[in-house]
Coordinates of C-alpha atoms and ligand atoms in Angstrom, one line a residue:
X1399 CA 143.8 -201.6 97.3
X1400 CA 146.1 -200.2 100.0
X1401 CA 149.6 -199.4 98.7
X1402 CA 152.7 -199.1 100.9
X1403 CA 153.4 -195.6 102.1
X1404 CA 156.4 -194.0 100.4
X1405 CA 159.3 -192.8 102.5
X1406 CA 159.5 -189.0 103.2
X1407 CA 162.4 -188.7 100.8
X1408 CA 160.5 -190.5 98.0
X1409 CA 157.4 -188.3 98.6
X1410 CA 159.5 -185.2 98.3
X1411 CA 160.9 -186.5 95.1
X1412 CA 157.4 -187.2 93.8
X1413 CA 156.2 -183.7 94.7
X1414 CA 159.1 -182.2 92.7
X1415 CA 158.0 -184.3 89.7
X1416 CA 154.4 -183.3 90.2
X1417 CA 155.4 -179.7 90.0
X1418 CA 157.4 -180.3 86.8
X1419 CA 154.3 -182.1 85.2
X1420 CA 152.0 -179.2 86.4
X1421 CA 154.4 -176.8 84.7
X1422 CA 154.2 -178.8 81.5
X1423 CA 150.4 -178.9 81.7
X1424 CA 150.4 -175.1 82.1
X1425 CA 152.9 -174.6 79.3
X1426 CA 150.7 -176.7 77.0
X1427 CA 147.6 -174.5 77.7
X1428 CA 146.1 -176.5 80.6
X1429 CA 145.9 -180.0 79.1
X1430 CA 148.5 -182.7 78.3
X1431 CA 147.9 -185.8 76.3
X1432 CA 148.3 -188.9 78.4
X1433 CA 151.3 -189.9 76.2
X1434 CA 153.0 -186.6 77.3
X1435 CA 152.0 -187.2 80.9
X1436 CA 153.4 -190.8 80.8
X1437 CA 156.6 -189.5 79.1
X1438 CA 157.1 -187.0 81.9
X1439 CA 156.2 -189.4 84.7
X1440 CA 158.7 -192.0 83.4
X1441 CA 161.4 -190.0 81.7
X1442 CA 161.5 -186.4 82.8
X1443 CA 165.3 -185.8 83.2
X1444 CA 166.5 -186.7 86.7
X1445 CA 162.9 -186.9 88.0
X1446 CA 161.0 -189.6 86.0
X1447 CA 160.5 -193.1 87.3
X1448 CA 163.2 -194.5 85.0
X1449 CA 165.5 -191.5 85.0
X1450 CA 165.8 -190.9 88.8
X1451 CA 167.9 -192.8 91.3
X1452 CA 165.3 -195.2 92.8
X1453 CA 165.7 -199.0 92.7
X1454 CA 163.1 -200.3 90.2
X1455 CA 163.9 -203.9 89.3
X1456 CA 164.0 -207.1 91.4
X1457 CA 162.8 -208.0 94.9
X1458 CA 163.7 -204.6 96.4
X1459 CA 162.2 -202.7 93.5
X1460 CA 158.7 -202.6 92.1
X1461 CA 158.5 -205.5 89.6
X1462 CA 160.5 -208.5 88.3
X1463 CA 161.1 -209.1 84.6
X1464 CA 162.0 -212.4 83.0
X1465 CA 165.7 -211.9 82.8
X1466 CA 165.7 -210.9 86.5
X1467 CA 163.9 -214.1 87.4
X1468 CA 166.5 -216.6 86.3
X1469 CA 169.7 -216.7 84.1
X1470 CA 168.0 -219.6 82.3
X1471 CA 166.0 -217.0 80.4
X1472 CA 169.1 -215.5 78.8
X1473 CA 170.8 -218.9 78.4
X1474 CA 167.8 -220.1 76.4
X1475 CA 167.5 -216.9 74.4
X1476 CA 171.2 -217.2 73.5
X1477 CA 170.4 -220.0 71.1
X1478 CA 168.0 -217.8 69.2
X1479 CA 170.5 -214.9 69.3
X1480 CA 173.3 -217.2 68.0
X1481 CA 171.1 -218.4 65.1
X1482 CA 170.1 -214.8 64.1
X1483 CA 173.7 -213.6 64.3
X1484 CA 174.9 -216.6 62.2
X1485 CA 172.3 -215.7 59.5
X1486 CA 173.2 -212.0 59.6
X1487 CA 176.2 -210.4 61.5
X1488 CA 177.8 -210.9 64.9
X1489 CA 176.2 -207.9 66.6
X1490 CA 173.5 -207.4 69.2
X1491 CA 171.8 -204.2 70.1
X1492 CA 169.6 -204.3 73.2
X1493 CA 167.1 -201.5 73.6
X1494 CA 165.9 -200.7 77.1
X1495 CA 168.4 -202.8 79.0
X1496 CA 167.0 -202.1 82.5
X1497 CA 169.5 -203.2 85.2
X1498 CA 171.8 -204.8 82.6
X1499 CA 171.0 -208.3 83.8
X1500 CA 170.0 -209.6 80.4
X1501 CA 173.1 -208.1 78.7
X1502 CA 175.4 -209.8 81.3
X1503 CA 173.7 -213.2 81.3
X1504 CA 173.3 -213.3 77.5
X1505 CA 176.9 -212.4 76.9
X1506 CA 178.1 -215.0 79.3
X1507 CA 175.7 -217.6 77.8
X1508 CA 176.9 -216.7 74.2
X1509 CA 180.5 -217.0 75.4
X1510 CA 179.8 -220.5 76.7
X1511 CA 178.3 -221.4 73.3
X1512 CA 181.3 -219.9 71.5
X1513 CA 179.0 -217.4 69.8
X1514 CA 180.0 -214.1 71.3
X1515 CA 178.9 -211.0 69.3
X1516 CA 181.7 -208.7 68.2
X1517 CA 179.7 -205.8 69.7
X1518 CA 176.8 -205.6 72.2
X1519 CA 175.3 -202.1 71.9
X1520 CA 172.8 -200.8 74.5
X1521 CA 170.3 -198.2 73.6
X1522 CA 169.0 -196.8 76.9
X1523 CA 167.0 -193.7 77.5
X1524 CA 167.8 -193.4 81.2
X1525 CA 171.3 -192.1 82.2
X1526 CA 170.7 -193.5 85.7
X1527 CA 170.1 -197.0 84.3
X1528 CA 173.1 -196.7 81.9
X1529 CA 175.3 -196.2 85.0
X1530 CA 173.7 -199.2 86.8
X1531 CA 174.2 -201.3 83.6
X1532 CA 177.8 -200.3 83.4
X1533 CA 178.4 -201.2 87.1
X1534 CA 176.6 -204.6 86.8
X1535 CA 178.4 -205.5 83.6
X1536 CA 181.8 -204.5 85.1
X1537 CA 181.1 -206.8 88.0
X1538 CA 179.6 -209.7 86.1
X1539 CA 181.4 -209.7 82.8
X1540 CA 184.5 -207.5 83.1
X1541 CA 186.4 -209.3 80.4
X1542 CA 183.6 -208.6 77.9
X1543 CA 183.2 -204.8 78.7
X1544 CA 185.3 -203.9 75.6
X1545 CA 182.5 -205.2 73.4
X1546 CA 179.8 -203.1 75.0
X1547 CA 178.8 -199.8 73.5
X1548 CA 176.2 -197.4 74.9
X1549 CA 174.3 -195.5 72.1
X1550 CA 172.4 -192.3 72.3
X1551 CA 170.3 -192.9 69.2
X1552 CA 169.3 -195.7 66.8
X1553 CA 172.2 -196.3 64.5
X1554 CA 171.9 -195.3 60.8
X1555 CA 172.8 -198.9 59.8
X1556 CA 172.8 -202.1 61.7
X1557 CA 173.1 -205.8 60.9
X1558 CA 172.5 -208.5 63.6
X1559 CA 170.0 -208.9 66.4
X1560 CA 168.0 -206.0 67.9
X1561 CA 166.5 -207.2 71.2
X1562 CA 163.9 -205.6 73.5
X1563 CA 162.5 -207.2 76.5
X1564 CA 159.6 -205.3 78.1
X1565 CA 160.7 -202.2 76.2
X1566 CA 157.5 -201.5 74.2
X1567 CA 155.2 -201.5 77.3
X1568 CA 157.2 -198.6 78.7
X1569 CA 156.8 -196.4 75.6
X1570 CA 154.1 -193.8 76.1
X1571 CA 150.6 -194.4 74.7
X1572 CA 147.6 -192.2 74.0
X1573 CA 144.3 -192.9 75.9
X1574 CA 141.2 -192.9 73.8
X1575 CA 137.4 -193.1 74.4
X1576 CA 135.2 -194.2 71.5
X1577 CA 131.8 -192.5 72.1
X1578 CA 128.9 -192.9 69.7
X1579 CA 129.6 -190.5 66.8
X1580 CA 132.9 -189.1 68.2
X1581 CA 136.3 -190.3 69.3
X1582 CA 137.9 -188.5 72.2
X1583 CA 141.5 -188.4 73.5
X1584 CA 141.7 -188.6 77.2
X1585 CA 144.4 -186.3 78.7
X1586 CA 145.4 -184.8 82.0
X1587 CA 144.6 -181.4 83.5
X1588 CA 144.8 -180.0 87.1
X1589 CA 141.8 -179.7 89.3
X1590 CA 141.1 -176.7 91.6
X1591 CA 143.4 -178.3 94.3
X1592 CA 146.2 -178.7 91.7
X1593 CA 145.8 -182.5 91.5
X1594 CA 145.9 -184.4 88.2
X1595 CA 142.6 -185.3 86.7
X1596 CA 141.4 -186.8 83.4
X1597 CA 139.8 -184.7 80.8
X1598 CA 138.7 -185.6 77.3
X1599 CA 139.0 -183.7 74.0
X1600 CA 138.0 -184.7 70.5
X1601 CA 140.9 -186.8 69.0
X1602 CA 142.7 -185.3 66.0
X1603 CA 145.3 -186.1 63.4
X1604 CA 147.2 -189.4 63.4
X1605 CA 145.6 -190.5 66.7
X1606 CA 142.1 -190.0 65.2
X1607 CA 143.1 -191.9 62.1
X1608 CA 144.5 -194.8 64.1
X1609 CA 141.4 -194.8 66.5
X1610 CA 139.1 -194.8 63.5
X1611 CA 141.0 -197.7 61.9
X1612 CA 140.6 -199.7 65.2
X1613 CA 136.9 -199.0 65.3
X1614 CA 136.6 -200.2 61.7
X1615 CA 138.4 -203.4 62.5
X1616 CA 137.0 -204.2 66.0
X1617 CA 133.4 -204.1 67.2
X1618 CA 133.7 -201.6 70.1
X1619 CA 130.8 -201.1 72.5
X1620 CA 129.8 -197.4 73.1
X1621 CA 132.1 -195.7 75.6
X1622 CA 134.9 -198.2 75.1
X1623 CA 138.2 -196.8 76.5
X1624 CA 141.6 -198.1 75.8
X1625 CA 145.1 -197.1 74.7
X1626 CA 146.4 -196.4 71.2
X1627 CA 150.2 -196.7 70.7
X1628 CA 151.7 -194.5 68.1
X1629 CA 155.3 -194.3 69.3
X1630 CA 156.1 -198.0 69.8
X1631 CA 155.0 -199.0 66.3
X1632 CA 157.0 -196.0 64.9
X1633 CA 160.0 -197.2 66.9
X1634 CA 159.8 -200.6 65.3
X1635 CA 159.2 -199.1 61.8
X1636 CA 162.3 -196.9 62.2
X1637 CA 164.4 -200.1 61.9
X1638 CA 163.0 -200.6 58.4
X1639 CA 165.6 -198.6 56.7
X1640 CA 168.3 -199.0 59.3
X1641 CA 168.4 -202.8 59.5
X1642 CA 170.5 -204.1 56.5
X1643 CA 170.2 -207.7 57.5
X1644 CA 169.0 -209.2 60.8
X1645 CA 166.0 -209.3 63.1
X1646 CA 164.2 -207.5 65.8
X1647 CA 163.2 -209.8 68.6
X1648 CA 160.6 -208.1 70.9
X1649 CA 159.3 -209.7 74.0
X1650 CA 156.4 -208.2 75.9
X1651 CA 152.9 -208.6 77.3
X1652 CA 150.1 -207.9 74.9
X1653 CA 147.8 -209.3 72.3
X1654 CA 146.8 -209.2 68.6
X1655 CA 144.5 -206.3 67.9
X1656 CA 141.2 -208.1 68.1
X1657 CA 142.0 -209.3 71.6
X1658 CA 143.5 -206.0 72.7
X1659 CA 140.3 -204.1 71.7
X1660 CA 138.0 -206.8 72.9
X1661 CA 134.6 -205.6 74.3
X1662 CA 135.6 -207.3 77.6
X1663 CA 138.7 -205.2 77.9
X1664 CA 136.7 -202.0 78.0
X1665 CA 138.8 -200.0 80.5
X1666 CA 142.1 -200.6 78.6
X1667 CA 145.4 -202.1 79.7
X1668 CA 147.2 -199.4 81.7
X1669 CA 148.9 -201.0 84.7
X1670 CA 151.1 -199.4 87.3
X1671 CA 153.7 -201.2 89.5
X1672 CA 154.7 -200.0 92.9
X1673 CA 156.6 -202.2 95.4
X1674 CA 155.2 -205.4 93.8
X1675 CA 151.6 -204.1 93.9
X1676 CA 149.9 -203.8 90.5
X1677 CA 147.0 -201.3 90.1
X1678 CA 145.5 -199.2 87.3
X1679 CA 145.8 -195.6 88.5
X1680 CA 148.6 -193.7 86.7
X1681 CA 147.8 -190.4 88.2
X1682 CA 149.1 -191.2 91.7
X1683 CA 152.7 -191.8 93.0
X1684 CA 154.2 -189.7 90.2
X1685 CA 157.8 -190.8 89.6
X1686 CA 157.6 -193.6 92.2
X1687 CA 155.7 -196.2 90.1
X1688 CA 156.1 -197.8 86.7
X1689 CA 153.3 -197.1 84.2
X1690 CA 152.8 -199.6 81.4
X1691 CA 150.4 -200.5 78.7
X1692 CA 150.0 -203.8 76.9
X1693 CA 151.3 -204.1 73.4
X1694 CA 149.1 -204.2 70.3
X1695 CA 151.3 -206.6 68.3
X1696 CA 149.1 -206.2 65.1
X1697 CA 149.9 -202.4 65.2
X1698 CA 153.6 -203.3 65.3
X1699 CA 153.8 -205.4 62.2
X1700 CA 151.2 -203.2 60.4
X1701 CA 153.5 -200.2 60.8
X1702 CA 156.8 -202.0 60.4
X1703 CA 155.9 -204.0 57.3
X1704 CA 155.5 -201.1 54.9
X1705 CA 158.8 -199.8 56.3
X1706 CA 160.5 -202.9 55.0
X1707 CA 160.4 -205.5 57.8
X1708 CA 159.0 -208.9 57.3
X1709 CA 157.2 -210.9 60.1
X1710 CA 159.5 -213.8 60.9
X1711 CA 157.5 -215.2 63.9
X1712 CA 155.0 -214.5 66.6
X1713 CA 154.2 -216.8 69.5
X1714 CA 153.6 -217.1 73.3
X1715 CA 156.7 -216.7 75.5
X1716 CA 156.3 -220.2 76.8
X1717 CA 156.2 -221.7 73.3
X1718 CA 159.2 -219.6 72.2
X1719 CA 161.3 -220.6 75.3
X1720 CA 160.4 -224.3 74.9
X1721 CA 161.3 -224.2 71.2
X1722 CA 164.7 -222.7 72.2
X1723 CA 165.4 -225.5 74.7
X1724 CA 164.5 -224.0 78.1
X1725 CA 163.8 -227.5 79.5
X1726 CA 167.2 -228.8 78.2
X1727 CA 168.8 -225.9 80.1
X1728 CA 166.9 -226.7 83.2
X1729 CA 168.0 -230.3 82.9
X1730 CA 171.7 -229.3 83.0
X1731 CA 171.3 -228.4 86.7
X1732 CA 171.9 -230.9 89.4
X1733 CA 168.5 -232.4 90.3
X1734 CA 167.2 -231.6 93.8
X1735 CA 170.0 -229.0 94.3
X1736 CA 169.1 -225.5 95.5
X1737 CA 169.9 -223.9 92.1
X1738 CA 167.6 -226.5 90.4
X1739 CA 164.7 -225.9 92.8
X1740 CA 165.0 -222.1 92.4
X1741 CA 165.3 -222.5 88.6
X1742 CA 162.2 -224.8 88.5
X1743 CA 160.1 -222.2 90.3
X1744 CA 161.3 -219.5 87.9
X1745 CA 160.7 -221.7 84.8
X1746 CA 157.2 -222.4 86.1
X1747 CA 156.6 -218.6 86.2
X1748 CA 158.0 -218.1 82.7
X1749 CA 155.9 -220.8 81.0
X1750 CA 152.8 -221.3 83.1
X1751 CA 149.8 -220.0 81.1
X1752 CA 148.3 -218.2 84.1
X1753 CA 151.7 -216.5 84.8
X1754 CA 154.0 -215.1 82.0
X1755 CA 153.7 -218.0 79.6
X1756 CA 150.7 -216.9 77.5
X1757 CA 150.2 -213.1 78.2
X1758 CA 153.8 -212.5 77.2
X1759 CA 154.5 -212.8 73.5
X1760 CA 157.6 -212.9 71.3
X1761 CA 157.6 -211.2 67.9
X1762 CA 160.4 -211.4 65.3
X1763 CA 160.5 -209.0 62.4
X1764 CA 163.5 -208.8 60.1
X1765 CA 165.2 -208.5 56.8
X1766 CA 167.2 -210.8 54.6
X1767 CA 166.9 -213.8 57.0
X1768 CA 166.2 -217.0 55.0
X1769 CA 166.3 -219.8 57.6
X1770 CA 163.2 -220.3 59.8
X1771 CA 163.9 -219.1 63.3
X1772 CA 164.2 -221.9 65.9
X1773 CA 162.1 -220.0 68.5
X1774 CA 159.0 -220.2 66.2
X1775 CA 159.6 -223.8 64.9
X1776 CA 156.4 -225.0 66.7
X1777 CA 153.3 -223.1 67.7
X1778 CA 153.8 -220.0 65.5
X1779 CA 150.7 -217.8 66.0
X1780 CA 151.4 -215.2 63.2
X1781 CA 148.0 -216.0 61.7
X1782 CA 146.3 -214.5 64.8
X1783 CA 147.6 -211.0 64.2
Ligands
LIG3237 C1 160.3 -202.2 81.8 S1 161.9 -201.8 81.7 C2 162.6 -203.3 81.0 C3 164.1 -203.5 81.3 C4 164.7 -204.8 80.9 N1 164.7 -205.0 79.4 C5 164.2 -206.0 81.6 O1 163.5 -206.8 80.9 O2 164.4 -206.1 82.8 C6 161.9 -200.7 80.3 C7 163.3 -200.2 79.9 O3 163.2 -199.5 78.6 C8 163.9 -198.3 78.7 N2 163.4 -197.4 77.6 C9 162.1 -197.0 77.5 N3 161.9 -196.3 76.4 C10 163.1 -196.4 75.7 C11 163.5 -195.9 74.4 N4 162.7 -195.3 73.6 N5 164.8 -196.2 74.1 C12 165.6 -196.9 74.9 N6 165.3 -197.4 76.1 C13 164.0 -197.1 76.5 C14 163.7 -197.9 80.1 O4 164.6 -196.9 80.6 C15 164.0 -199.3 80.8 O5 165.4 -199.5 80.9

């Protein structure tokens, strides 16, 4: 695939990040795990894809997420948010808020439903995105700014709704190769010309344990390569003791474990996004492209459950949005008007099986929530995990 050529300024930026990653590789003795490489490529202070100044979201960026597609996504989600808050406490915490679009639209939708949270906290790793979120919220919902709090860390205690849309796919993963008799971790070194290249080492420690458990549960062909997420399940499990009452609602692309580690998916799920082109090579365009991995939803609940979180629902995004009344929201728009036509195209993208409808999933995990959640009323697929 031919990718668009970056502008000279962007290339210079990328070279600066490549030097920083090369420095980290040297400091680590010549080899960096892919998780550390991905962390640097996405989040190295001031240089990483998410931490630098470049436009990432929307038509002029690299990819479009559900909240960026249409405000109907937030309006529909607001019903589920309102129910969770009424069952717990009137607080929302959004992790990985991107441009701030979901926060703005969700707050406005909740205001229209007379269900505003008392606080809307944003946990965002990128200082550049925090600034963009602040600016967008100041423009779109200035009267609600006093409810919004930016956090540096997970709070010690929280009750209410914890929300993450396309958060987990951006959390670094390890790359693993299952060879006959031995499991290898695939990491990154520098070749003679100073370019990044893959190199494998025997897997050790927690990664080896997790990879062995996967091999025990899924019939993997020899040489099978994929990703193993340690940090994303740990992030979810960290809520086990912090969440007093409420629910984590996580929306992302991914599968249950037996589909994630399916023999047909033998080169893994890494995907990079650059100017609306998707490709699988994370070693190029350092700092200029998003790097993502699909989510193993079985690993999430497997890690979060012993930490005290119960599975409250798991289904396809399409089913979740339909359960929450997406089509009713669409029907409130004037038929044949321009907003209606635009919304129809976006809704099609959100729910069509070949678009975001089936690949994207919604998982709810929580504590002390008694009522069944409306988003999972029909078509709950928890049994597939
Ligand atoms: C793919 S973007 C999704 C943005 C937004 N939720 C959306 O749907 O448009 C991932 C977001 O998660 C943030 N992020 C990644 N890891 C994080 C972490 N550990 N804590 C908080 N934010 C994180 C990134 O900076 C970015 O804002």
